[in-house]
Amino acid sequence: MSVNIINQYREFWRQEKLRFSPQITILAVGDIMLSRGVGEKIARYGPGYPFVHVSSLLKQEQIVFGNLECPISSRGVPVPFVQSNFRADPIAVKGLVRAGFKVLSLANNHIYDYGPEAVYDTLKYLRDNGIAAVGVGRSFEEAREPAVIYISGVKIAFLAYTSAYNVVDSKHEYVAAPINLEWIRQDIQRVKQQADFCIVSLHFGYENVEYPIPECRHQARAIVDFGADLVLGHHPHVIQGMEVYKKGFIAYSLGDFVFDNLTDRRRQSLILKASFGREGIQKIELLPIWINDQYQPEVAPKELANSILAKVKELSQYLENGSSDNKFWEAAGKRFISDQKLGLLRSIRRDGIKAIFIRLKHLRLFHLKLLGAS
């Protein structure tokens, strides 16, 4: 069951003279984590197991994009001061290939979980299997390079960036591209000279909160102002709202796609289908997804699908009527102290007392505002 959520903006698109049939379709999914519990399923049942209910659906489209929330490697050691270290077995890449993935973002807080060797292996495994990777490189310049896909004479460029501080340290052998608006402006300006459309993936937001951080909304809109056609958000692990902004479309979070966390909100996900014509996005459709007890995404049954779509509509209306920012501070404030306490205890158990100083080092005004809202 899918829904065209652009219907309410028909007059806008009519004014933009989008009077042609779609030529290119892109599917975008949320966070893909192939380690831990999912990795155990892969080891037992094979690499295609996580995607068995959706692979035929994904393979129907020309381009499938997602955020790979783990390195793929058998090498490396867990880096310290990370709450969870993910690493997928190299066989997992075969599942991504069979499911039809063409482009994956690596610009996230888990890509460096097992150090530079695992990042190197991930890039190599993806490249050797025909999957383009964006958002990570041996330098910031390399991490900011686009993946350009050619379909029916149309060039679509993908860029990926993250707000995670742990993977943008220039001392690392590999770095992720940071959300630096001036750099992103330059990147999009350069990309638009060689590509027809630009899709930007942003790994940002507050985990388990259904509303975007106000700063994230500012960043996403600025990126559309720079020329991006579609902005795709990842990291919160739950679905957030969406909006048409000028000539672009922003999906703040598609939720998890493959993960081993089975709380109700994290089991709800979306596949976003964007149809492009020569002049831009013509149609956006959403397919509600449910992660089953085996950590597999499957098409949500009708009643649940309607509930998920109603939630997306509600969250999107909060963006439209201006109440989303206040709802973010209220929801995130309620979680902040318990989240920090749990994260700190985990870090101390694993990395010792030094974990306290690492956390203090990365405190920002944003965290103080959350403390005030708690």
Short mmCIF file of C-alpha atoms in Angstrom, two decimals:
data_model
loop_
_atom_site.label_atom_id
_atom_site.label_comp_id
_atom_site.label_asym_id
_atom_site.label_seq_id
_atom_site.Cartn_x
_atom_site.Cartn_y
_atom_site.Cartn_z
CA MET A 1 0.00 0.00 0.00
CA SER A 2 1.47 3.32 -1.02
CA VAL A 3 0.30 6.89 -1.07
CA ASN A 4 1.24 9.89 -3.16
CA ILE A 5 1.89 12.53 -0.50
CA ILE A 6 2.38 15.26 -3.09
CA ASN A 7 -1.34 15.43 -3.93
CA GLN A 8 -1.83 18.42 -1.66
CA TYR A 9 0.84 20.29 -3.59
CA ARG A 10 -0.58 19.71 -7.10
CA GLU A 11 -1.01 23.41 -7.78
CA PHE A 12 2.62 24.03 -6.82
CA TRP A 13 3.85 21.42 -9.27
CA ARG A 14 1.47 22.67 -11.95
CA GLN A 15 3.01 26.11 -11.66
CA GLU A 16 6.41 24.52 -12.05
CA LYS A 17 5.17 22.95 -15.31
CA LEU A 18 5.98 19.40 -14.38
CA ARG A 19 3.78 18.04 -17.19
CA PHE A 20 5.55 14.85 -18.18
CA SER A 21 5.71 11.20 -17.26
CA PRO A 22 8.34 10.04 -14.75
CA GLN A 23 11.54 8.89 -16.40
CA ILE A 24 13.63 7.88 -13.39
CA THR A 25 12.52 6.28 -10.13
CA ILE A 26 14.57 6.02 -6.96
CA LEU A 27 13.79 4.02 -3.85
CA ALA A 28 15.26 5.20 -0.56
CA VAL A 29 15.22 3.24 2.68
CA GLY A 30 16.35 3.93 6.24
CA ASP A 31 19.16 2.56 8.40
CA ILE A 32 20.59 -0.86 7.46
CA MET A 33 22.45 -2.61 10.29
CA LEU A 34 23.75 -6.09 9.39
CA SER A 35 25.62 -6.85 12.63
CA ARG A 36 24.66 -8.19 16.07
CA GLY A 37 21.31 -10.01 15.95
CA VAL A 38 20.92 -9.47 12.21
CA GLY A 39 24.43 -10.83 11.70
CA GLU A 40 23.49 -13.99 13.58
CA LYS A 41 20.55 -14.51 11.21
CA ILE A 42 22.83 -13.98 8.20
CA ALA A 43 25.33 -16.52 9.56
CA ARG A 44 22.55 -19.08 9.99
CA TYR A 45 20.34 -18.47 6.96
CA GLY A 46 22.52 -16.66 4.42
CA PRO A 47 23.13 -13.07 3.27
CA GLY A 48 19.80 -12.64 1.52
CA TYR A 49 17.80 -13.43 4.67
CA PRO A 50 17.25 -9.83 5.91
CA PHE A 51 15.75 -8.77 2.56
CA VAL A 52 13.74 -11.87 1.64
CA HIS A 53 10.36 -10.09 1.89
CA VAL A 54 11.36 -6.92 0.03
CA SER A 55 14.07 -7.84 -2.48
CA SER A 56 11.64 -8.41 -5.37
CA LEU A 57 10.09 -5.02 -4.64
CA LEU A 58 13.43 -3.21 -4.45
CA LYS A 59 14.80 -4.79 -7.61
CA GLN A 60 11.91 -3.40 -9.67
CA GLU A 61 13.36 0.11 -9.48
CA GLN A 62 16.32 1.67 -11.24
CA ILE A 63 18.18 2.98 -8.19
CA VAL A 64 17.92 1.83 -4.56
CA PHE A 65 19.61 3.91 -1.87
CA GLY A 66 20.08 3.43 1.88
CA ASN A 67 22.28 4.21 4.86
CA LEU A 68 24.64 1.34 5.76
CA GLU A 69 24.91 1.56 9.55
CA CYS A 70 27.92 -0.74 9.93
CA PRO A 71 31.27 -1.55 8.33
CA ILE A 72 31.57 -4.80 6.39
CA SER A 73 34.80 -6.56 7.34
CA SER A 74 36.44 -9.36 9.27
CA ARG A 75 39.30 -7.09 10.34
CA GLY A 76 39.85 -4.33 12.87
CA VAL A 77 39.29 -3.96 16.60
CA PRO A 78 36.44 -2.16 18.38
CA VAL A 79 37.26 1.52 18.81
CA PRO A 80 36.77 2.91 22.35
CA PHE A 81 34.17 5.41 23.56
CA VAL A 82 31.41 4.08 21.29
CA GLN A 83 28.25 2.71 22.93
CA SER A 84 27.80 -0.08 20.36
CA ASN A 85 30.39 -1.36 17.90
CA PHE A 86 28.86 -2.83 14.76
CA ARG A 87 30.62 -4.93 12.12
CA ALA A 88 29.02 -7.16 9.50
CA ASP A 89 30.58 -10.29 8.04
CA PRO A 90 31.85 -9.81 4.46
CA ILE A 91 29.23 -12.27 3.21
CA ALA A 92 26.58 -9.64 4.05
CA VAL A 93 27.47 -7.62 0.95
CA LYS A 94 25.92 -10.36 -1.20
CA GLY A 95 22.55 -9.67 0.41
CA LEU A 96 22.79 -5.99 -0.47
CA VAL A 97 23.62 -6.86 -4.06
CA ARG A 98 20.75 -9.35 -4.39
CA ALA A 99 18.34 -6.81 -2.90
CA GLY A 100 19.24 -4.34 -5.64
CA PHE A 101 21.11 -1.62 -3.76
CA LYS A 102 23.04 0.71 -6.08
CA VAL A 103 24.19 3.49 -3.70
CA LEU A 104 24.85 3.45 0.06
CA SER A 105 25.78 6.24 2.43
CA LEU A 106 28.60 5.47 4.85
CA ALA A 107 28.53 8.91 6.49
CA ASN A 108 27.28 7.82 9.89
CA ASN A 109 28.42 7.37 13.48
CA HIS A 110 29.12 3.62 13.10
CA ILE A 111 31.31 3.42 9.99
CA TYR A 112 34.50 3.74 12.09
CA ASP A 113 33.42 1.23 14.77
CA TYR A 114 36.28 -1.15 13.90
CA GLY A 115 38.85 1.36 12.72
CA PRO A 116 40.43 2.13 9.35
CA GLU A 117 40.95 -1.46 8.19
CA ALA A 118 37.23 -2.14 8.38
CA VAL A 119 36.42 1.09 6.53
CA TYR A 120 38.86 0.14 3.78
CA ASP A 121 37.29 -3.30 3.49
CA THR A 122 33.78 -1.86 3.37
CA LEU A 123 34.64 0.45 0.50
CA LYS A 124 36.35 -2.37 -1.36
CA TYR A 125 33.58 -4.93 -0.87
CA LEU A 126 30.95 -2.45 -2.05
CA ARG A 127 32.99 -1.29 -5.02
CA ASP A 128 33.89 -4.83 -6.08
CA ASN A 129 30.20 -5.74 -6.03
CA GLY A 130 28.99 -2.77 -8.03
CA ILE A 131 27.58 -0.67 -5.18
CA ALA A 132 28.61 2.98 -5.01
CA ALA A 133 29.51 4.35 -1.57
CA VAL A 134 29.35 8.01 -0.56
CA GLY A 135 30.26 10.07 2.48
CA VAL A 136 33.60 8.53 3.52
CA GLY A 137 37.17 8.86 2.28
CA ARG A 138 40.82 9.23 3.21
CA SER A 139 40.34 13.00 3.33
CA PHE A 140 37.40 15.38 3.65
CA GLU A 141 37.76 16.15 -0.05
CA GLU A 142 37.46 12.47 -0.94
CA ALA A 143 34.56 11.95 1.47
CA ARG A 144 32.69 14.79 -0.22
CA GLU A 145 32.95 13.26 -3.69
CA PRO A 146 29.58 12.38 -5.23
CA ALA A 147 28.41 9.09 -6.65
CA VAL A 148 26.93 9.81 -10.06
CA ILE A 149 24.53 7.25 -11.51
CA TYR A 150 23.56 7.29 -15.19
CA ILE A 151 20.03 6.12 -16.05
CA SER A 152 18.45 6.60 -19.49
CA GLY A 153 20.76 9.49 -20.26
CA VAL A 154 20.02 11.21 -16.94
CA LYS A 155 22.74 11.81 -14.35
CA ILE A 156 21.78 11.63 -10.67
CA ALA A 157 24.37 12.64 -8.08
CA PHE A 158 24.38 11.42 -4.47
CA LEU A 159 26.17 13.21 -1.63
CA ALA A 160 26.25 12.17 2.04
CA TYR A 161 27.18 13.96 5.27
CA THR A 162 26.95 13.37 9.02
CA SER A 163 26.71 15.37 12.23
CA ALA A 164 28.47 12.60 14.23
CA TYR A 165 31.62 14.00 15.83
CA ASN A 166 33.33 10.61 16.28
CA VAL A 167 33.84 10.02 12.53
CA VAL A 168 34.93 13.48 11.40
CA ASP A 169 38.24 13.62 13.28
CA SER A 170 40.90 14.63 10.75
CA LYS A 171 43.44 12.51 12.68
CA HIS A 172 41.67 9.35 11.52
CA GLU A 173 42.91 7.48 8.47
CA TYR A 174 39.36 7.67 7.11
CA VAL A 175 36.85 10.44 7.74
CA ALA A 176 33.19 11.01 7.04
CA ALA A 177 31.97 14.17 5.37
CA PRO A 178 30.68 16.56 8.06
CA ILE A 179 27.55 18.68 7.81
CA ASN A 180 29.38 21.90 6.99
CA LEU A 181 26.96 24.11 5.09
CA GLU A 182 29.62 26.05 3.23
CA TRP A 183 31.27 22.84 2.06
CA ILE A 184 27.90 21.40 1.07
CA ARG A 185 27.06 24.55 -0.89
CA GLN A 186 30.31 24.19 -2.80
CA ASP A 187 29.72 20.47 -3.38
CA ILE A 188 26.19 20.95 -4.73
CA GLN A 189 27.30 23.83 -6.93
CA ARG A 190 30.00 21.60 -8.41
CA VAL A 191 27.70 18.59 -8.74
CA LYS A 192 24.96 20.52 -10.53
CA GLN A 193 27.43 21.33 -13.28
CA GLN A 194 27.71 17.63 -14.16
CA ALA A 195 24.44 16.06 -13.00
CA ASP A 196 20.76 16.63 -13.72
CA PHE A 197 19.61 15.97 -10.15
CA CYS A 198 21.22 16.02 -6.72
CA ILE A 199 20.19 13.85 -3.77
CA VAL A 200 21.72 14.58 -0.37
CA SER A 201 21.76 12.16 2.55
CA LEU A 202 22.12 13.64 6.05
CA HIS A 203 22.87 11.52 9.10
CA PHE A 204 21.51 13.85 11.76
CA GLY A 205 18.85 14.33 14.39
CA TYR A 206 18.08 13.01 17.88
CA GLU A 207 17.64 9.28 18.32
CA ASN A 208 14.15 7.94 19.10
CA VAL A 209 12.50 11.36 18.78
CA GLU A 210 9.86 11.84 16.08
CA TYR A 211 10.59 15.52 15.45
CA PRO A 212 13.66 16.98 13.71
CA ILE A 213 16.05 19.13 15.69
CA PRO A 214 15.32 22.76 14.69
CA GLU A 215 18.92 23.16 13.52
CA CYS A 216 18.54 20.07 11.32
CA ARG A 217 15.51 21.60 9.68
CA HIS A 218 17.50 24.76 9.00
CA GLN A 219 20.31 22.68 7.51
CA ALA A 220 18.03 20.62 5.28
CA ARG A 221 16.26 23.70 3.94
CA ALA A 222 19.56 25.46 3.31
CA ILE A 223 20.69 22.44 1.30
CA VAL A 224 17.58 22.69 -0.88
CA ASP A 225 18.36 26.39 -1.31
CA PHE A 226 21.81 25.35 -2.54
CA GLY A 227 20.18 23.26 -5.28
CA ALA A 228 19.48 19.78 -3.86
CA ASP A 229 16.35 18.16 -5.26
CA LEU A 230 15.84 15.59 -2.51
CA VAL A 231 17.15 15.48 1.08
CA LEU A 232 17.02 12.15 2.91
CA GLY A 233 17.52 11.99 6.67
CA HIS A 234 18.81 9.06 8.73
CA HIS A 235 19.89 8.40 12.34
CA PRO A 236 16.82 8.99 14.59
CA HIS A 237 15.74 5.31 14.09
CA VAL A 238 12.09 6.40 14.03
CA ILE A 239 9.97 7.97 11.31
CA GLN A 240 9.84 11.76 11.21
CA GLY A 241 7.79 14.19 9.13
CA MET A 242 8.39 15.38 5.58
CA GLU A 243 7.92 18.60 3.69
CA VAL A 244 7.97 20.22 0.29
CA TYR A 245 10.31 23.18 0.47
CA LYS A 246 10.55 25.40 -2.61
CA LYS A 247 11.50 23.06 -5.47
CA GLY A 248 12.85 20.32 -3.18
CA PHE A 249 11.53 17.59 -0.94
CA ILE A 250 12.83 16.75 2.54
CA ALA A 251 12.28 13.46 4.40
CA TYR A 252 13.77 14.02 7.86
CA SER A 253 13.94 10.33 8.83
CA LEU A 254 12.78 7.12 7.17
CA GLY A 255 13.36 5.11 10.36
CA ASP A 256 15.19 1.80 10.57
CA PHE A 257 15.04 -0.57 7.61
CA VAL A 258 17.03 -3.56 8.86
CA PHE A 259 17.80 -3.55 12.59
CA ASP A 260 17.55 -5.81 15.62
CA ASN A 261 15.72 -3.38 17.90
CA LEU A 262 12.10 -4.50 18.11
CA THR A 263 10.43 -1.66 20.01
CA ASP A 264 7.20 -0.73 18.24
CA ARG A 265 8.23 2.68 16.91
CA ARG A 266 11.55 1.34 15.64
CA ARG A 267 9.80 -1.47 13.79
CA GLN A 268 7.89 1.06 11.69
CA SER A 269 9.69 2.21 8.57
CA LEU A 270 9.16 3.69 5.14
CA ILE A 271 10.34 3.09 1.62
CA LEU A 272 10.29 6.39 -0.23
CA LYS A 273 9.86 6.31 -4.00
CA ALA A 274 10.83 9.48 -5.86
CA SER A 275 9.88 9.81 -9.52
CA PHE A 276 11.93 12.31 -11.50
CA GLY A 277 11.14 13.96 -14.81
CA ARG A 278 13.50 16.10 -16.79
CA GLU A 279 12.80 19.17 -14.65
CA GLY A 280 12.67 17.68 -11.17
CA ILE A 281 10.62 15.54 -8.81
CA GLN A 282 7.21 14.71 -10.21
CA LYS A 283 5.90 12.40 -7.54
CA ILE A 284 6.74 11.08 -4.08
CA GLU A 285 5.19 7.84 -2.84
CA LEU A 286 5.53 6.10 0.51
CA LEU A 287 5.35 2.40 1.22
CA PRO A 288 4.91 1.58 4.94
CA ILE A 289 7.20 -1.16 6.24
CA TRP A 290 7.16 -3.30 9.39
CA ILE A 291 10.24 -5.07 10.77
CA ASN A 292 9.18 -8.57 11.82
CA ASP A 293 10.43 -10.68 14.72
CA GLN A 294 13.28 -12.02 12.55
CA TYR A 295 14.58 -8.46 11.92
CA GLN A 296 13.30 -8.54 8.33
CA PRO A 297 11.50 -5.60 6.72
CA GLU A 298 8.21 -6.52 5.10
CA VAL A 299 5.32 -4.58 3.60
CA ALA A 300 3.07 -3.51 6.46
CA PRO A 301 -0.45 -5.02 6.53
CA LYS A 302 -3.25 -2.65 5.58
CA GLU A 303 -4.37 -1.54 9.05
CA LEU A 304 -0.82 -0.90 10.24
CA ALA A 305 0.09 0.77 6.95
CA ASN A 306 -2.79 3.20 7.36
CA SER A 307 -1.65 3.93 10.91
CA ILE A 308 1.93 4.61 9.77
CA LEU A 309 0.78 6.91 6.97
CA ALA A 310 -1.52 8.77 9.36
CA LYS A 311 1.45 9.29 11.67
CA VAL A 312 3.57 10.64 8.81
CA LYS A 313 0.78 13.04 7.89
CA GLU A 314 0.47 14.21 11.51
CA LEU A 315 4.23 14.74 11.90
CA SER A 316 4.37 16.57 8.58
CA GLN A 317 1.52 18.86 9.63
CA TYR A 318 3.52 19.84 12.71
CA LEU A 319 6.30 20.96 10.37
CA GLU A 320 3.81 22.92 8.28
CA ASN A 321 2.04 24.67 11.15
CA GLY A 322 5.25 25.56 13.02
CA SER A 323 4.69 23.45 16.15
CA SER A 324 7.38 20.85 15.39
CA ASP A 325 10.22 22.75 17.08
CA ASN A 326 8.43 23.01 20.43
CA LYS A 327 7.42 19.37 20.23
CA PHE A 328 11.06 18.43 19.65
CA TRP A 329 12.29 20.23 22.78
CA GLU A 330 9.51 18.67 24.83
CA ALA A 331 10.10 15.11 23.56
CA ALA A 332 13.90 15.25 23.55
CA GLY A 333 14.00 16.95 26.93
CA LYS A 334 12.06 14.05 28.45
CA ARG A 335 14.61 11.58 27.10
CA PHE A 336 17.81 13.54 27.60
CA ILE A 337 18.76 12.72 31.21
CA SER A 338 17.87 9.02 30.97
CA ASP A 339 19.66 8.71 27.61
CA GLN A 340 22.80 10.36 28.94
CA LYS A 341 22.80 8.31 32.14
CA LEU A 342 22.41 5.03 30.24
CA GLY A 343 25.06 5.96 27.67
CA LEU A 344 27.51 7.08 30.32
CA LEU A 345 27.10 3.89 32.37
CA ARG A 346 27.71 1.77 29.28
CA SER A 347 30.78 3.79 28.36
CA ILE A 348 32.26 3.63 31.87
CA ARG A 349 31.73 -0.13 32.06
CA ARG A 350 33.55 -0.56 28.79
CA ASP A 351 36.13 2.23 28.65
CA GLY A 352 36.60 3.27 32.27
CA ILE A 353 36.51 6.67 33.92
CA LYS A 354 38.01 8.37 30.85
CA ALA A 355 34.62 8.02 29.19
CA ILE A 356 33.31 10.80 31.46
CA PHE A 357 35.88 13.27 30.15
CA ILE A 358 35.22 12.28 26.54
CA ARG A 359 31.53 13.04 27.01
CA LEU A 360 32.23 16.34 28.74
CA LYS A 361 34.56 17.32 25.89
CA HIS A 362 31.71 17.06 23.41
CA LEU A 363 29.07 18.93 25.39
CA ARG A 364 27.50 21.75 23.38
CA LEU A 365 25.00 24.53 23.95
CA PHE A 366 22.45 22.20 22.37
CA HIS A 367 22.88 19.74 25.27
CA LEU A 368 22.44 22.50 27.83
CA LYS A 369 19.20 23.52 26.12
CA LEU A 370 18.03 19.92 26.31
CA LEU A 371 18.93 19.82 29.99
CA GLY A 372 16.85 22.93 30.52
CA ALA A 373 13.94 21.32 28.68
CA SER A 374 14.12 18.11 30.72
#
